[in-house]
PDB file of C-alpha atoms in Angstrom:
ATOM      1  CA  MET A   1      37.644-106.524 155.705  1.00  0.00           C
ATOM      2  CA  VAL A   2      36.379-104.300 158.497  1.00  0.00           C
ATOM      3  CA  ASN A   3      35.511-105.912 161.817  1.00  0.00           C
ATOM      4  CA  PRO A   4      31.686-106.016 161.934  1.00  0.00           C
ATOM      5  CA  LYS A   5      31.803-105.099 165.644  1.00  0.00           C
ATOM      6  CA  LEU A   6      33.355-101.773 164.632  1.00  0.00           C
ATOM      7  CA  ARG A   7      30.819-100.805 162.011  1.00  0.00           C
ATOM      8  CA  ASP A   8      27.929 -98.694 163.258  1.00  0.00           C
ATOM      9  CA  ASP A   9      26.279 -95.354 162.471  1.00  0.00           C
ATOM     10  CA  LEU A  10      28.557 -93.323 164.759  1.00  0.00           C
ATOM     11  CA  ASN A  11      31.754 -94.840 163.359  1.00  0.00           C
ATOM     12  CA  ASP A  12      30.396 -94.394 159.837  1.00  0.00           C
ATOM     13  CA  GLN A  13      29.862 -90.703 160.638  1.00  0.00           C
ATOM     14  CA  LEU A  14      33.420 -90.392 161.984  1.00  0.00           C
ATOM     15  CA  CYS A  15      34.901 -91.972 158.851  1.00  0.00           C
ATOM     16  CA  GLU A  16      32.802 -89.721 156.629  1.00  0.00           C
ATOM     17  CA  ALA A  17      33.974 -86.688 158.643  1.00  0.00           C
ATOM     18  CA  VAL A  18      37.643 -87.629 158.182  1.00  0.00           C
ATOM     19  CA  LEU A  19      37.090 -88.074 154.458  1.00  0.00           C
ATOM     20  CA  LYS A  20      35.706 -84.508 154.264  1.00  0.00           C
ATOM     21  CA  LEU A  21      39.001 -83.002 155.492  1.00  0.00           C
ATOM     22  CA  LYS A  22      40.924 -81.401 152.628  1.00  0.00           C
ATOM     23  CA  THR A  23      44.195 -80.089 154.033  1.00  0.00           C
ATOM     24  CA  GLY A  24      46.736 -80.893 156.692  1.00  0.00           C
ATOM     25  CA  GLU A  25      45.632 -77.785 158.588  1.00  0.00           C
ATOM     26  CA  GLU A  26      42.017 -79.023 158.594  1.00  0.00           C
ATOM     27  CA  CYS A  27      43.232 -82.382 159.925  1.00  0.00           C
ATOM     28  CA  TYR A  28      45.114 -80.672 162.739  1.00  0.00           C
ATOM     29  CA  GLN A  29      42.020 -78.596 163.603  1.00  0.00           C
ATOM     30  CA  PHE A  30      39.676 -81.586 163.602  1.00  0.00           C
ATOM     31  CA  PHE A  31      41.940 -83.946 165.518  1.00  0.00           C
ATOM     32  CA  GLU A  32      42.785 -81.256 168.086  1.00  0.00           C
ATOM     33  CA  ASP A  33      39.073 -80.893 168.792  1.00  0.00           C
ATOM     34  CA  ILE A  34      38.116 -84.573 168.741  1.00  0.00           C
ATOM     35  CA  CYS A  35      41.166 -86.108 170.463  1.00  0.00           C
ATOM     36  CA  THR A  36      43.421 -85.286 173.357  1.00  0.00           C
ATOM     37  CA  ILE A  37      47.009 -84.411 172.534  1.00  0.00           C
ATOM     38  CA  SER A  38      48.026 -87.760 174.053  1.00  0.00           C
ATOM     39  CA  GLU A  39      45.618 -89.629 171.771  1.00  0.00           C
ATOM     40  CA  ILE A  40      46.950 -87.857 168.686  1.00  0.00           C
ATOM     41  CA  LYS A  41      50.546 -88.561 169.706  1.00  0.00           C
ATOM     42  CA  ALA A  42      49.688 -92.228 170.372  1.00  0.00           C
ATOM     43  CA  MET A  43      48.154 -92.634 166.905  1.00  0.00           C
ATOM     44  CA  SER A  44      51.134 -90.907 165.289  1.00  0.00           C
ATOM     45  CA  GLN A  45      53.499 -93.138 167.236  1.00  0.00           C
ATOM     46  CA  ARG A  46      51.668 -96.308 166.139  1.00  0.00           C
ATOM     47  CA  LEU A  47      51.814 -95.227 162.498  1.00  0.00           C
ATOM     48  CA  GLU A  48      55.578 -94.653 162.783  1.00  0.00           C
ATOM     49  CA  VAL A  49      55.971 -98.037 164.510  1.00  0.00           C
ATOM     50  CA  ALA A  50      54.098 -99.660 161.614  1.00  0.00           C
ATOM     51  CA  ARG A  51      56.325 -97.901 159.077  1.00  0.00           C
ATOM     52  CA  MET A  52      59.462 -99.002 160.900  1.00  0.00           C
ATOM     53  CA  LEU A  53      58.218-102.592 161.225  1.00  0.00           C
ATOM     54  CA  GLN A  54      57.543-102.690 157.484  1.00  0.00           C
ATOM     55  CA  GLU A  55      61.140-101.582 156.966  1.00  0.00           C
ATOM     56  CA  HIS A  56      62.292-104.438 159.249  1.00  0.00           C
ATOM     57  CA  HIS A  57      63.699-102.293 162.062  1.00  0.00           C
ATOM     58  CA  THR A  58      64.389-104.110 165.326  1.00  0.00           C
ATOM     59  CA  TYR A  59      62.226-103.639 168.406  1.00  0.00           C
ATOM     60  CA  ASP A  60      65.185-101.963 170.144  1.00  0.00           C
ATOM     61  CA  ASP A  61      65.557 -99.489 167.291  1.00  0.00           C
ATOM     62  CA  ILE A  62      61.813 -98.748 167.296  1.00  0.00           C
ATOM     63  CA  VAL A  63      61.731 -98.252 171.075  1.00  0.00           C
ATOM     64  CA  SER A  64      64.747 -95.976 170.880  1.00  0.00           C
ATOM     65  CA  ARG A  65      63.371 -93.878 168.032  1.00  0.00           C
ATOM     66  CA  THR A  66      59.677 -93.671 168.976  1.00  0.00           C
ATOM     67  CA  GLY A  67      59.510 -94.318 172.708  1.00  0.00           C
ATOM     68  CA  ALA A  68      56.826 -96.944 172.059  1.00  0.00           C
ATOM     69  CA  SER A  69      56.543 -99.811 174.493  1.00  0.00           C
ATOM     70  CA  THR A  70      57.268-103.331 173.313  1.00  0.00           C
ATOM     71  CA  ALA A  71      53.577-104.080 173.961  1.00  0.00           C
ATOM     72  CA  THR A  72      52.576-101.321 171.521  1.00  0.00           C
ATOM     73  CA  ILE A  73      55.091-102.570 168.967  1.00  0.00           C
ATOM     74  CA  SER A  74      53.732-106.119 169.305  1.00  0.00           C
ATOM     75  CA  ARG A  75      50.159-104.921 168.896  1.00  0.00           C
ATOM     76  CA  VAL A  76      51.022-102.943 165.763  1.00  0.00           C
ATOM     77  CA  LYS A  77      52.943-105.927 164.390  1.00  0.00           C
ATOM     78  CA  ARG A  78      49.915-108.148 164.996  1.00  0.00           C
ATOM     79  CA  CYS A  79      47.745-105.628 163.102  1.00  0.00           C
ATOM     80  CA  LEU A  80      50.233-105.571 160.218  1.00  0.00           C
ATOM     81  CA  ASN A  81      50.210-109.357 160.031  1.00  0.00           C
ATOM     82  CA  TYR A  82      46.593-110.189 160.825  1.00  0.00           C
ATOM     83  CA  GLY A  83      44.625-106.928 160.773  1.00  0.00           C
ATOM     84  CA  ALA A  84      42.402-105.217 158.246  1.00  0.00           C
ATOM     85  CA  ASP A  85      45.387-103.942 156.185  1.00  0.00           C
ATOM     86  CA  GLY A  86      44.698-100.325 157.128  1.00  0.00           C
ATOM     87  CA  TYR A  87      48.320 -99.631 158.028  1.00  0.00           C
ATOM     88  CA  ALA A  88      49.565-101.203 154.801  1.00  0.00           C
ATOM     89  CA  LEU A  89      47.097 -99.195 152.730  1.00  0.00           C
ATOM     90  CA  VAL A  90      48.018 -95.847 154.293  1.00  0.00           C
ATOM     91  CA  LEU A  91      51.758 -96.503 154.348  1.00  0.00           C
ATOM     92  CA  GLU A  92      51.737 -97.487 150.680  1.00  0.00           C
ATOM     93  CA  ARG A  93      49.853 -94.319 149.775  1.00  0.00           C
ATOM     94  CA  LEU A  94      52.238 -92.189 151.834  1.00  0.00           C
ATOM     95  CA  LYS A  95      55.189 -93.839 150.125  1.00  0.00           C
ATOM     96  CA  ASN A  96      53.712 -93.272 146.669  1.00  0.00           C
ATOM     97  CA  LYS A  97      53.189 -89.582 147.460  1.00  0.00           C
ATOM     98  CA  GLU A  98      56.949 -89.045 147.853  1.00  0.00           C
TER      99      GLU A  98
END
């Protein structure tokens, strides 16, 4: 269930835009234009943290491998446990693609 505070016309437009992307190259082009490099790297890092948490890696292992802070790891863990299941959905689909 999506947080109602998040749902608005601008966020709807952003989600629709992402869904229009067809290739990895298009994703790189779009995200390079819409985000800073730091923002893209932060999102990528959080996704990897989520993957590692699902695989029951320790915080120390995650910090060592990703460079994420323990605060970031805790936030991602909280989202995995109590969030909207977005990480779980994407990680499952990525796993099934293998």
